[in-house]
Short mmCIF file of C-alpha atoms in Angstrom, two decimals:
data_model
loop_
_atom_site.label_atom_id
_atom_site.label_comp_id
_atom_site.label_asym_id
_atom_site.label_seq_id
_atom_site.Cartn_x
_atom_site.Cartn_y
_atom_site.Cartn_z
CA UNK A 23 -28.06 -12.43 -5.43
CA UNK A 24 -28.52 -8.84 -4.28
CA UNK A 25 -30.80 -7.33 -1.66
CA UNK A 26 -30.84 -4.05 0.22
CA UNK A 27 -30.64 -3.99 4.01
CA UNK A 28 -32.54 -1.56 6.22
CA UNK A 29 -29.47 0.66 6.55
CA UNK A 30 -29.32 1.05 2.75
CA UNK A 31 -26.25 -1.13 2.38
CA UNK A 32 -26.59 -3.65 -0.44
CA UNK A 33 -26.15 -7.31 0.47
CA UNK A 34 -24.38 -9.32 -2.22
CA UNK A 35 -24.09 -13.10 -2.37
CA UNK A 36 -22.19 -14.64 -5.28
CA UNK A 37 -22.75 -16.07 -7.83
CA UNK A 38 -24.02 -12.90 -9.50
CA UNK A 39 -26.10 -12.58 -12.66
CA UNK A 40 -25.98 -9.71 -15.17
CA UNK A 41 -29.28 -8.51 -13.71
CA UNK A 42 -27.71 -8.45 -10.21
CA UNK A 43 -24.77 -6.39 -11.44
CA UNK A 44 -27.07 -3.87 -13.08
CA UNK A 45 -28.48 -3.01 -9.64
CA UNK A 46 -25.09 -1.83 -8.38
CA UNK A 47 -24.13 1.84 -8.79
CA UNK A 48 -20.84 3.65 -8.17
CA UNK A 49 -20.72 4.80 -4.55
CA UNK A 50 -23.05 2.05 -3.25
CA UNK A 51 -21.93 0.55 0.03
CA UNK A 52 -22.00 -3.25 -0.16
CA UNK A 53 -21.59 -6.22 2.18
CA UNK A 54 -20.55 -9.50 0.58
CA UNK A 55 -21.44 -12.84 2.16
CA UNK A 56 -20.34 -16.13 0.63
CA UNK A 57 -17.38 -17.14 -1.49
CA UNK A 58 -14.58 -14.97 -2.87
CA UNK A 59 -11.51 -16.18 -4.76
CA UNK A 60 -8.16 -14.51 -4.26
CA UNK A 61 -5.79 -14.00 -7.17
CA UNK A 62 -3.16 -11.38 -7.85
CA UNK A 63 -0.24 -10.77 -10.22
CA UNK A 64 1.46 -14.17 -10.36
CA UNK A 65 -1.79 -16.19 -10.33
CA UNK A 66 -3.23 -14.08 -13.15
CA UNK A 67 0.02 -14.67 -15.04
CA UNK A 68 -0.71 -18.41 -14.89
CA UNK A 69 -4.40 -18.04 -15.79
CA UNK A 70 -3.63 -16.11 -18.97
CA UNK A 71 -2.09 -18.97 -21.04
CA UNK A 72 -4.95 -21.24 -19.93
CA UNK A 73 -7.51 -18.69 -21.11
CA UNK A 74 -5.64 -18.13 -24.38
CA UNK A 75 -5.60 -21.90 -25.02
CA UNK A 76 -9.28 -22.26 -24.11
CA UNK A 77 -8.41 -24.62 -21.25
CA UNK A 78 -10.37 -24.84 -17.99
CA UNK A 79 -9.27 -22.60 -15.11
CA UNK A 80 -8.58 -23.92 -11.57
CA UNK A 81 -12.05 -22.67 -10.55
CA UNK A 82 -15.17 -21.79 -12.52
CA UNK A 83 -15.22 -18.00 -12.73
CA UNK A 84 -18.87 -17.73 -13.86
CA UNK A 85 -20.74 -15.31 -11.62
CA UNK A 86 -17.83 -15.17 -9.18
CA UNK A 87 -15.81 -12.36 -7.57
CA UNK A 88 -12.01 -12.22 -7.47
CA UNK A 89 -10.42 -10.39 -4.54
CA UNK A 90 -6.98 -8.99 -5.36
CA UNK A 91 -5.09 -9.75 -2.18
CA UNK A 92 -2.04 -11.50 -0.85
CA UNK A 93 -2.72 -12.14 2.83
CA UNK A 94 -0.07 -12.16 5.51
CA UNK A 95 0.39 -15.54 7.23
CA UNK A 96 -2.08 -16.56 9.93
CA UNK A 97 -0.92 -16.97 13.50
CA UNK A 98 -1.61 -20.47 14.84
CA UNK A 99 -5.33 -20.74 15.66
CA UNK A 100 -6.29 -17.88 13.34
CA UNK A 101 -8.03 -18.16 9.93
CA UNK A 102 -5.84 -15.56 8.24
CA UNK A 103 -3.45 -12.71 8.95
CA UNK A 104 -3.92 -9.24 7.54
CA UNK A 105 -5.94 -9.29 4.27
CA UNK A 106 -6.52 -5.95 2.55
CA UNK A 107 -6.76 -5.23 -1.18
CA UNK A 108 -3.85 -4.70 -3.54
CA UNK A 109 -3.79 -2.30 -6.51
CA UNK A 110 -6.37 -3.41 -9.08
CA UNK A 111 -4.75 -1.65 -12.02
CA UNK A 112 -1.93 -4.20 -12.16
CA UNK A 113 -4.49 -6.81 -13.20
CA UNK A 114 -5.91 -4.68 -16.05
CA UNK A 115 -4.17 -6.81 -18.68
CA UNK A 116 -6.12 -9.91 -17.62
CA UNK A 117 -9.50 -8.65 -16.42
CA UNK A 118 -11.35 -8.17 -19.76
CA UNK A 119 -10.65 -11.82 -20.66
CA UNK A 120 -11.94 -13.04 -17.29
CA UNK A 121 -15.07 -10.89 -17.63
CA UNK A 122 -15.65 -12.39 -21.08
CA UNK A 123 -15.55 -15.83 -19.43
CA UNK A 124 -18.29 -14.82 -17.00
CA UNK A 125 -16.46 -13.32 -14.02
CA UNK A 126 -18.80 -10.74 -12.50
CA UNK A 127 -16.78 -8.85 -9.95
CA UNK A 128 -13.31 -7.89 -8.78
CA UNK A 129 -12.25 -6.29 -5.50
CA UNK A 130 -9.16 -4.13 -5.22
CA UNK A 131 -8.10 -0.54 -4.66
CA UNK A 132 -7.04 2.10 -7.12
CA UNK A 133 -8.13 3.06 -10.61
CA UNK A 134 -8.80 0.70 -13.53
CA UNK A 135 -7.95 1.26 -17.20
CA UNK A 136 -10.46 2.28 -19.86
CA UNK A 137 -10.42 -1.21 -21.47
CA UNK A 138 -11.46 -2.69 -18.10
CA UNK A 139 -14.22 -0.09 -17.67
CA UNK A 140 -15.41 -0.86 -21.22
CA UNK A 141 -15.40 -4.59 -20.45
CA UNK A 142 -17.43 -3.98 -17.28
CA UNK A 143 -20.10 -2.36 -19.47
CA UNK A 144 -19.94 -4.97 -22.23
CA UNK A 145 -20.02 -8.06 -20.01
CA UNK A 146 -21.98 -6.59 -17.06
CA UNK A 147 -19.32 -6.61 -14.40
CA UNK A 148 -18.50 -4.53 -11.34
CA UNK A 149 -15.29 -3.33 -9.65
CA UNK A 150 -15.48 -2.99 -5.89
CA UNK A 151 -13.09 -1.05 -3.69
CA UNK A 152 -12.02 -2.38 -0.31
CA UNK A 153 -10.11 -0.07 2.02
CA UNK A 154 -6.41 -0.36 1.23
CA UNK A 155 -4.23 -0.78 4.29
CA UNK A 156 -7.13 -1.89 6.50
CA UNK A 157 -6.06 -5.52 6.36
CA UNK A 158 -6.28 -6.08 10.11
CA UNK A 159 -9.92 -4.98 10.24
CA UNK A 160 -10.82 -6.89 7.06
CA UNK A 161 -9.38 -10.15 8.42
CA UNK A 162 -12.29 -10.32 10.89
CA UNK A 163 -14.78 -10.86 8.02
CA UNK A 164 -13.00 -13.97 6.70
CA UNK A 165 -14.47 -17.14 8.21
CA UNK A 166 -12.69 -19.81 6.18
CA UNK A 167 -9.72 -19.96 3.83
CA UNK A 168 -8.31 -22.73 1.66
CA UNK A 169 -5.78 -22.84 -1.15
CA UNK A 170 -7.37 -23.79 -4.49
CA UNK A 171 -4.35 -23.64 -6.81
CA UNK A 172 -0.73 -22.59 -7.21
CA UNK A 173 0.29 -23.22 -3.60
CA UNK A 174 3.93 -22.71 -4.64
CA UNK A 175 3.15 -19.01 -5.15
CA UNK A 176 2.78 -18.57 -1.39
CA UNK A 177 0.84 -15.40 -0.65
CA UNK A 178 0.00 -15.14 -4.38
CA UNK A 179 -1.73 -18.57 -4.54
CA UNK A 180 -5.41 -18.76 -5.51
CA UNK A 181 -7.45 -19.10 -2.32
CA UNK A 182 -11.14 -19.70 -1.72
CA UNK A 183 -12.45 -17.49 1.06
CA UNK A 184 -15.72 -17.70 2.87
CA UNK A 185 -16.64 -14.22 4.05
CA UNK A 186 -19.46 -12.75 6.05
CA UNK A 187 -20.61 -9.16 5.53
CA UNK A 188 -17.28 -8.24 3.91
CA UNK A 189 -17.46 -4.44 3.42
CA UNK A 190 -16.75 -2.91 0.01
CA UNK A 191 -17.91 0.04 -2.06
CA UNK A 192 -18.79 0.11 -5.78
CA UNK A 193 -16.03 1.99 -7.62
CA UNK A 194 -16.87 1.16 -11.26
CA UNK A 195 -20.36 -0.04 -12.19
CA UNK A 196 -21.61 -1.46 -15.49
CA UNK A 197 -23.26 1.83 -16.41
CA UNK A 198 -20.01 3.83 -16.68
CA UNK A 199 -20.11 5.23 -13.13
CA UNK A 200 -16.72 5.87 -11.50
CA UNK A 201 -16.57 6.73 -7.79
CA UNK A 202 -12.98 8.02 -7.96
CA UNK A 203 -13.78 10.53 -10.72
CA UNK A 204 -17.06 11.60 -9.17
CA UNK A 205 -15.58 11.97 -5.67
CA UNK A 206 -12.61 14.00 -6.85
CA UNK A 207 -14.80 16.35 -8.91
CA UNK A 208 -17.10 16.90 -5.94
CA UNK A 209 -14.35 17.89 -3.50
CA UNK A 210 -11.73 19.63 -5.68
CA UNK A 211 -11.32 23.27 -4.62
CA UNK B 14 36.93 1.55 19.12
CA UNK B 15 33.57 0.38 20.46
CA UNK B 16 32.50 -3.15 19.61
CA UNK B 17 28.93 -4.08 18.64
CA UNK B 18 28.24 -7.76 18.12
CA UNK B 19 26.39 -8.81 14.98
CA UNK B 20 23.82 -10.68 17.08
CA UNK B 21 22.81 -7.40 18.78
CA UNK B 22 22.17 -5.87 15.35
CA UNK B 23 20.14 -8.92 14.28
CA UNK B 24 18.04 -8.78 17.44
CA UNK B 25 17.40 -5.06 17.02
CA UNK B 26 16.38 -5.36 13.36
CA UNK B 27 14.06 -8.29 14.10
CA UNK B 28 12.30 -6.26 16.78
CA UNK B 29 12.02 -3.16 14.58
CA UNK B 30 10.50 -5.13 11.69
CA UNK B 31 7.84 -6.70 13.91
CA UNK B 32 6.98 -3.56 15.87
CA UNK B 33 6.83 -1.38 12.76
CA UNK B 34 4.25 -3.66 11.17
CA UNK B 35 2.05 -4.05 14.26
CA UNK B 36 2.06 -0.50 15.61
CA UNK B 37 1.78 2.78 13.72
CA UNK B 38 3.82 5.62 15.14
CA UNK B 39 1.95 8.17 17.34
CA UNK B 40 2.48 10.95 14.77
CA UNK B 41 0.40 8.93 12.27
CA UNK B 42 -2.39 8.39 14.79
CA UNK B 43 -2.45 12.12 15.54
CA UNK B 44 -2.71 12.79 11.78
CA UNK B 45 -5.85 10.61 11.59
CA UNK B 46 -7.40 12.62 14.43
CA UNK B 47 -6.51 15.97 12.86
CA UNK B 48 -7.97 14.87 9.52
CA UNK B 49 -11.20 13.63 11.15
CA UNK B 50 -11.66 17.18 12.42
CA UNK B 51 -11.35 18.81 8.99
CA UNK B 52 -12.57 16.26 6.44
CA UNK B 53 -15.87 17.27 4.78
CA UNK B 54 -16.57 14.05 2.89
CA UNK B 55 -18.69 11.49 4.80
CA UNK B 56 -17.04 8.65 2.85
CA UNK B 57 -13.64 10.14 3.67
CA UNK B 58 -14.47 10.37 7.39
CA UNK B 59 -15.69 6.78 7.33
CA UNK B 60 -12.38 5.64 5.83
CA UNK B 61 -10.33 7.61 8.37
CA UNK B 62 -12.31 6.11 11.23
CA UNK B 63 -11.77 2.57 9.90
CA UNK B 64 -8.05 3.25 9.54
CA UNK B 65 -7.93 4.35 13.18
CA UNK B 66 -9.79 1.18 14.20
CA UNK B 67 -7.44 -0.85 12.02
CA UNK B 68 -4.41 0.64 13.77
CA UNK B 69 -5.87 -0.19 17.17
CA UNK B 70 -6.72 -3.75 16.15
CA UNK B 71 -3.28 -4.33 14.63
CA UNK B 72 -1.54 -3.07 17.77
CA UNK B 73 -3.62 -4.99 20.28
CA UNK B 74 -4.06 -8.26 18.35
CA UNK B 75 -0.52 -8.23 16.94
CA UNK B 76 -1.72 -8.47 13.34
CA UNK B 77 0.04 -6.52 10.58
CA UNK B 78 -1.59 -3.14 9.98
CA UNK B 79 -1.50 -3.90 6.24
CA UNK B 80 -1.12 -7.32 4.59
CA UNK B 81 1.68 -5.82 2.50
CA UNK B 82 4.32 -5.79 5.19
CA UNK B 83 6.63 -4.21 2.70
CA UNK B 84 10.19 -4.15 1.53
CA UNK B 85 12.47 -3.77 4.55
CA UNK B 86 14.25 -0.50 3.77
CA UNK B 87 17.12 -0.03 6.19
CA UNK B 88 19.15 3.11 6.79
CA UNK B 89 22.22 2.70 8.99
CA UNK B 90 24.23 5.60 10.35
CA UNK B 91 27.40 3.84 11.40
CA UNK B 92 29.75 5.65 13.73
CA UNK B 93 33.33 5.44 12.45
CA UNK B 94 34.50 4.39 15.90
CA UNK B 95 32.27 1.30 15.88
CA UNK B 96 33.66 -2.13 15.11
CA UNK B 97 31.09 -4.78 14.18
CA UNK B 98 32.20 -8.16 15.54
CA UNK B 99 30.93 -11.70 15.05
CA UNK B 100 29.91 -11.28 11.41
CA UNK B 101 29.19 -8.85 8.60
CA UNK B 102 26.87 -5.87 8.98
CA UNK B 103 24.68 -6.69 5.96
CA UNK B 104 24.39 -10.34 6.99
CA UNK B 105 23.39 -9.32 10.52
CA UNK B 106 20.69 -7.00 9.19
CA UNK B 107 19.31 -9.57 6.74
CA UNK B 108 19.20 -12.19 9.49
CA UNK B 109 17.16 -9.73 11.56
CA UNK B 110 14.75 -9.20 8.65
CA UNK B 111 14.52 -12.98 8.11
CA UNK B 112 13.65 -13.64 11.76
CA UNK B 113 11.35 -10.66 12.10
CA UNK B 114 9.27 -11.52 9.07
CA UNK B 115 9.16 -15.26 9.81
CA UNK B 116 8.57 -15.15 13.56
CA UNK B 117 6.25 -12.13 13.35
CA UNK B 118 3.90 -13.74 10.76
CA UNK B 119 4.70 -10.96 8.32
CA UNK B 120 4.23 -11.41 4.59
CA UNK B 121 7.17 -12.42 2.43
CA UNK B 122 6.98 -10.06 -0.55
CA UNK B 123 10.47 -10.16 -2.05
CA UNK B 124 11.35 -12.12 -5.21
CA UNK B 125 14.96 -13.21 -5.77
CA UNK B 126 15.07 -11.84 -9.31
CA UNK B 127 12.87 -9.27 -11.03
CA UNK B 128 12.73 -11.66 -13.99
CA UNK B 129 12.15 -15.16 -12.60
CA UNK B 130 10.02 -13.78 -9.73
CA UNK B 131 10.61 -16.61 -7.25
CA UNK B 132 9.77 -15.51 -3.70
CA UNK B 133 12.71 -15.71 -1.29
CA UNK B 134 10.23 -16.76 1.41
CA UNK B 135 11.57 -14.61 4.23
CA UNK B 136 11.42 -11.05 2.83
CA UNK B 137 15.20 -10.85 2.44
CA UNK B 138 17.24 -9.15 1.28
CA UNK B 139 16.64 -5.73 2.81
CA UNK B 140 17.38 -2.60 0.80
CA UNK B 141 20.31 -1.27 2.77
CA UNK B 142 21.83 2.23 2.87
CA UNK B 143 24.87 2.69 5.09
CA UNK B 144 26.36 6.06 5.90
CA UNK B 145 29.54 6.38 7.94
CA UNK B 146 29.29 9.21 10.45
CA UNK B 147 31.30 10.53 13.39
CA UNK B 148 30.98 8.85 16.77
CA UNK B 149 30.75 5.43 18.40
CA UNK B 150 27.08 4.55 18.00
CA UNK B 151 25.00 2.92 15.31
CA UNK B 152 21.56 4.23 14.36
CA UNK B 153 19.31 1.74 12.56
CA UNK B 154 16.14 2.98 10.86
CA UNK B 155 13.69 0.47 9.35
CA UNK B 156 10.79 1.24 7.06
CA UNK B 157 8.30 -1.44 5.97
CA UNK B 158 7.63 0.08 2.55
CA UNK B 159 4.47 -1.01 0.78
CA UNK B 160 4.61 -1.84 -2.92
CA UNK B 161 1.42 -0.18 -4.14
CA UNK B 162 2.52 3.32 -3.21
CA UNK B 163 6.19 2.65 -4.03
CA UNK B 164 5.07 1.90 -7.61
CA UNK B 165 3.80 5.48 -7.83
CA UNK B 166 7.13 7.04 -6.82
CA UNK B 167 8.83 9.10 -9.52
CA UNK B 168 11.98 10.94 -10.45
CA UNK B 169 12.52 13.89 -12.75
CA UNK B 170 15.48 15.97 -13.79
CA UNK B 171 14.24 19.55 -13.78
CA UNK B 172 16.35 22.42 -15.05
CA UNK B 173 17.60 25.23 -12.81
CA UNK B 174 15.18 27.50 -14.73
CA UNK B 175 12.25 25.42 -13.47
CA UNK B 176 13.08 26.65 -9.97
CA UNK B 177 10.92 26.40 -6.86
CA UNK B 178 7.67 26.54 -8.85
CA UNK B 179 8.81 23.69 -11.05
CA UNK B 180 9.62 21.56 -8.00
CA UNK B 181 6.21 22.27 -6.47
CA UNK B 182 4.37 21.41 -9.69
CA UNK B 183 6.30 18.15 -10.03
CA UNK B 184 5.49 17.01 -6.47
CA UNK B 185 1.82 17.86 -7.02
CA UNK B 186 1.78 15.98 -10.28
CA UNK B 187 3.22 12.90 -8.52
CA UNK B 188 0.51 13.08 -5.84
CA UNK B 189 -2.21 13.57 -8.44
CA UNK B 190 -1.12 10.71 -10.67
CA UNK B 191 -0.72 8.44 -7.62
CA UNK B 192 -4.40 9.18 -6.94
CA UNK B 193 -6.43 6.39 -5.33
CA UNK B 194 -3.84 3.73 -6.20
CA UNK B 195 -1.40 4.80 -3.50
CA UNK B 196 -3.80 4.44 -0.54
CA UNK B 197 -4.28 8.11 0.35
CA UNK B 198 -3.99 9.95 2.70
CA UNK B 199 -0.39 9.75 1.62
CA UNK B 200 2.91 11.33 2.55
CA UNK B 201 5.30 12.60 -0.10
CA UNK B 202 8.98 12.12 0.71
CA UNK B 203 10.97 14.41 -1.54
CA UNK B 204 14.67 14.56 -2.33
CA UNK B 205 15.84 17.69 -4.13
CA UNK B 206 19.40 18.13 -5.35
CA UNK B 207 22.48 15.94 -5.11
CA UNK B 208 22.45 13.68 -8.13
CA UNK B 209 20.15 11.13 -9.78
CA UNK B 210 20.69 8.48 -7.09
CA UNK B 211 21.21 10.86 -4.16
CA UNK B 212 17.82 12.50 -4.68
CA UNK B 213 16.05 9.14 -4.55
CA UNK B 214 17.75 8.11 -1.32
CA UNK B 215 16.99 11.51 0.24
CA UNK B 216 13.32 11.10 -0.71
CA UNK B 217 13.14 7.94 1.41
CA UNK B 218 15.16 9.35 4.28
CA UNK B 219 12.87 12.39 4.41
CA UNK B 220 9.99 10.12 5.46
CA UNK B 221 11.59 9.44 8.84
CA UNK B 222 10.92 12.99 10.05
CA UNK B 223 8.07 13.20 12.52
CA UNK B 224 4.81 14.04 10.76
CA UNK B 225 3.45 17.49 11.57
CA UNK B 226 6.83 18.99 12.45
CA UNK B 227 8.28 21.98 10.66
CA UNK B 228 11.21 21.66 8.31
CA UNK B 229 14.23 23.29 10.03
CA UNK B 230 14.90 25.31 6.87
CA UNK B 231 12.22 28.05 6.69
CA UNK B 232 12.43 28.30 2.89
CA UNK B 233 11.87 24.55 2.47
CA UNK B 234 9.21 24.61 5.19
CA UNK B 235 7.21 27.15 3.20
CA UNK B 236 7.46 24.96 0.09
CA UNK B 237 6.25 21.92 2.04
CA UNK B 238 3.27 23.75 3.50
CA UNK B 239 2.22 25.24 0.15
CA UNK B 240 2.41 21.89 -1.66
CA UNK B 241 0.51 20.13 1.15
CA UNK B 242 -2.28 22.68 1.06
CA UNK B 243 -2.57 22.45 -2.71
CA UNK B 244 -2.48 18.63 -2.58
CA UNK B 245 -5.44 18.68 -0.22
CA UNK B 246 -7.40 20.85 -2.65
CA UNK B 247 -7.13 18.19 -5.39
CA UNK B 248 -10.24 16.45 -4.00
CA UNK B 249 -8.83 12.90 -4.15
CA UNK B 250 -9.51 12.31 -0.44
CA UNK B 251 -9.09 9.26 1.81
CA UNK B 252 -8.85 6.09 -0.29
CA UNK B 253 -9.64 8.21 -3.38
CA UNK B 254 -13.36 8.32 -2.58
CA UNK B 255 -13.32 12.14 -2.70
CA UNK B 256 -12.47 14.55 0.10
CA UNK B 257 -10.08 17.03 1.66
CA UNK B 258 -7.46 14.68 3.10
CA UNK B 259 -5.32 13.55 0.19
CA UNK B 260 -1.96 14.01 1.91
CA UNK B 261 -0.85 14.06 5.53
CA UNK B 262 2.49 15.64 4.79
CA UNK B 263 5.20 16.68 2.36
CA UNK B 264 8.73 16.11 3.69
CA UNK B 265 11.65 17.51 1.73
CA UNK B 266 15.38 16.89 2.13
CA UNK B 267 17.84 18.87 0.03
CA UNK B 268 21.50 18.48 -0.91
CA UNK B 269 23.97 20.62 -2.89
CA UNK B 270 23.97 19.93 -6.62
CA UNK B 271 25.69 20.66 -9.93
CA UNK B 272 25.14 24.06 -11.61
CA UNK B 273 23.27 22.36 -14.46
CA UNK B 274 21.02 20.20 -12.31
CA UNK B 275 17.77 20.18 -10.37
CA UNK B 276 17.01 16.51 -9.67
CA UNK B 277 13.76 15.84 -7.78
CA UNK B 278 12.71 12.40 -6.53
CA UNK B 279 9.33 11.80 -4.91
CA UNK B 280 8.73 8.71 -2.82
CA UNK B 281 5.00 8.18 -2.38
CA UNK B 282 4.15 6.68 1.01
CA UNK B 283 0.68 5.46 1.96
CA UNK B 284 -1.14 5.97 5.28
CA UNK B 285 0.42 2.65 6.39
CA UNK B 286 3.62 4.58 7.11
CA UNK B 287 5.47 2.06 9.23
CA UNK B 288 8.88 3.01 10.49
CA UNK B 289 10.93 2.49 13.62
CA UNK B 290 14.47 3.30 14.69
CA UNK B 291 16.95 2.45 17.39
CA UNK B 292 20.44 3.57 18.36
CA UNK B 293 22.88 0.91 19.53
#
């Protein structure tokens, strides 16, 4: 579900439909409330053979958002440690397949490959940027955290997060918009 | 011969690892303020302000500044009149990393083999560089080096004919191709000369110089300033959202080299430039 707040920031609550994703444009500021799933390199490595074999994944990706992050450990009494985004491009090999299965969004930092951008158009998906290196600030938006799968991977396990007003920006939309390219062109001197 | 006990080294390294990850150095905080004064992009200013807030929160709440608490890169300048007692130097340093990362709630990011990729669970081993120098003290420098920006670091063998201009173009190309992936505003640590491996080590060591200070060699200083200015005209900006602050600094270290060679290594460092040092 998507709505726009009075300050112009778009409010996003997964699960998302194709129609929801179409409302998001590169450069839009977004707050996400609800569930995110974490997965990064090693977890994606385990999802790939399952996808290739047509087997079910540890969570239903339909309409969901994957946050590329490997949090630092929580101090006792805290929900999580530092939890900022990792480089999205390392997951490029896996993302088109996940989008084909119904995944609607990913959150990371850094540029995505052309095949991922093409898949965002084809399957109506969106790539959000969270501020890299701002993991201390971002930890305040995480209200609950539990491991869903691959606990042996430690920080790379798949986790289910409940977030409130988690701040991101649309980097790649489903219409071909790219914030990184547009921003660089605007300010190059 | 002055004796330094291994446990003193372990304690020092543990403290450096924890403090580096919780508290950015003052030169970095000053760089955020300077950039806030010059950045034209509203999105860029917003990012810089959040990074300042993030630094303050990390320091006061004792949370890592970035969830990637890095590879523990350790440079030791070991005085030749120092005798380490009570254990080996490398073991003492790794024990410090182990305790720092475990007791400080820092992320374990090291796998025991690049092929089987099993996490060692305590961020050991450190990447250790030891240099024997004159004197009876031991300087330990620790850098918590993030992986995202490290992955954008590059090396190139230029030819002597490529000269100063070739070096400048190569550093700029490294900054440009790092783009938004390397969490700009970034710092380029550059090693020029020596050999293949020497240049890479120099490029890391160069990052320990205080940000905003002049290079003591006026020729190299001019190169640094020119490359920095040109980097900030690329338009990449904070977090790659577009803007004027793509790099906070370019730090170059040089070393004599072979008549045929012009090796240049560029270590890309993100705005989470966490480093601390101590002299025992």
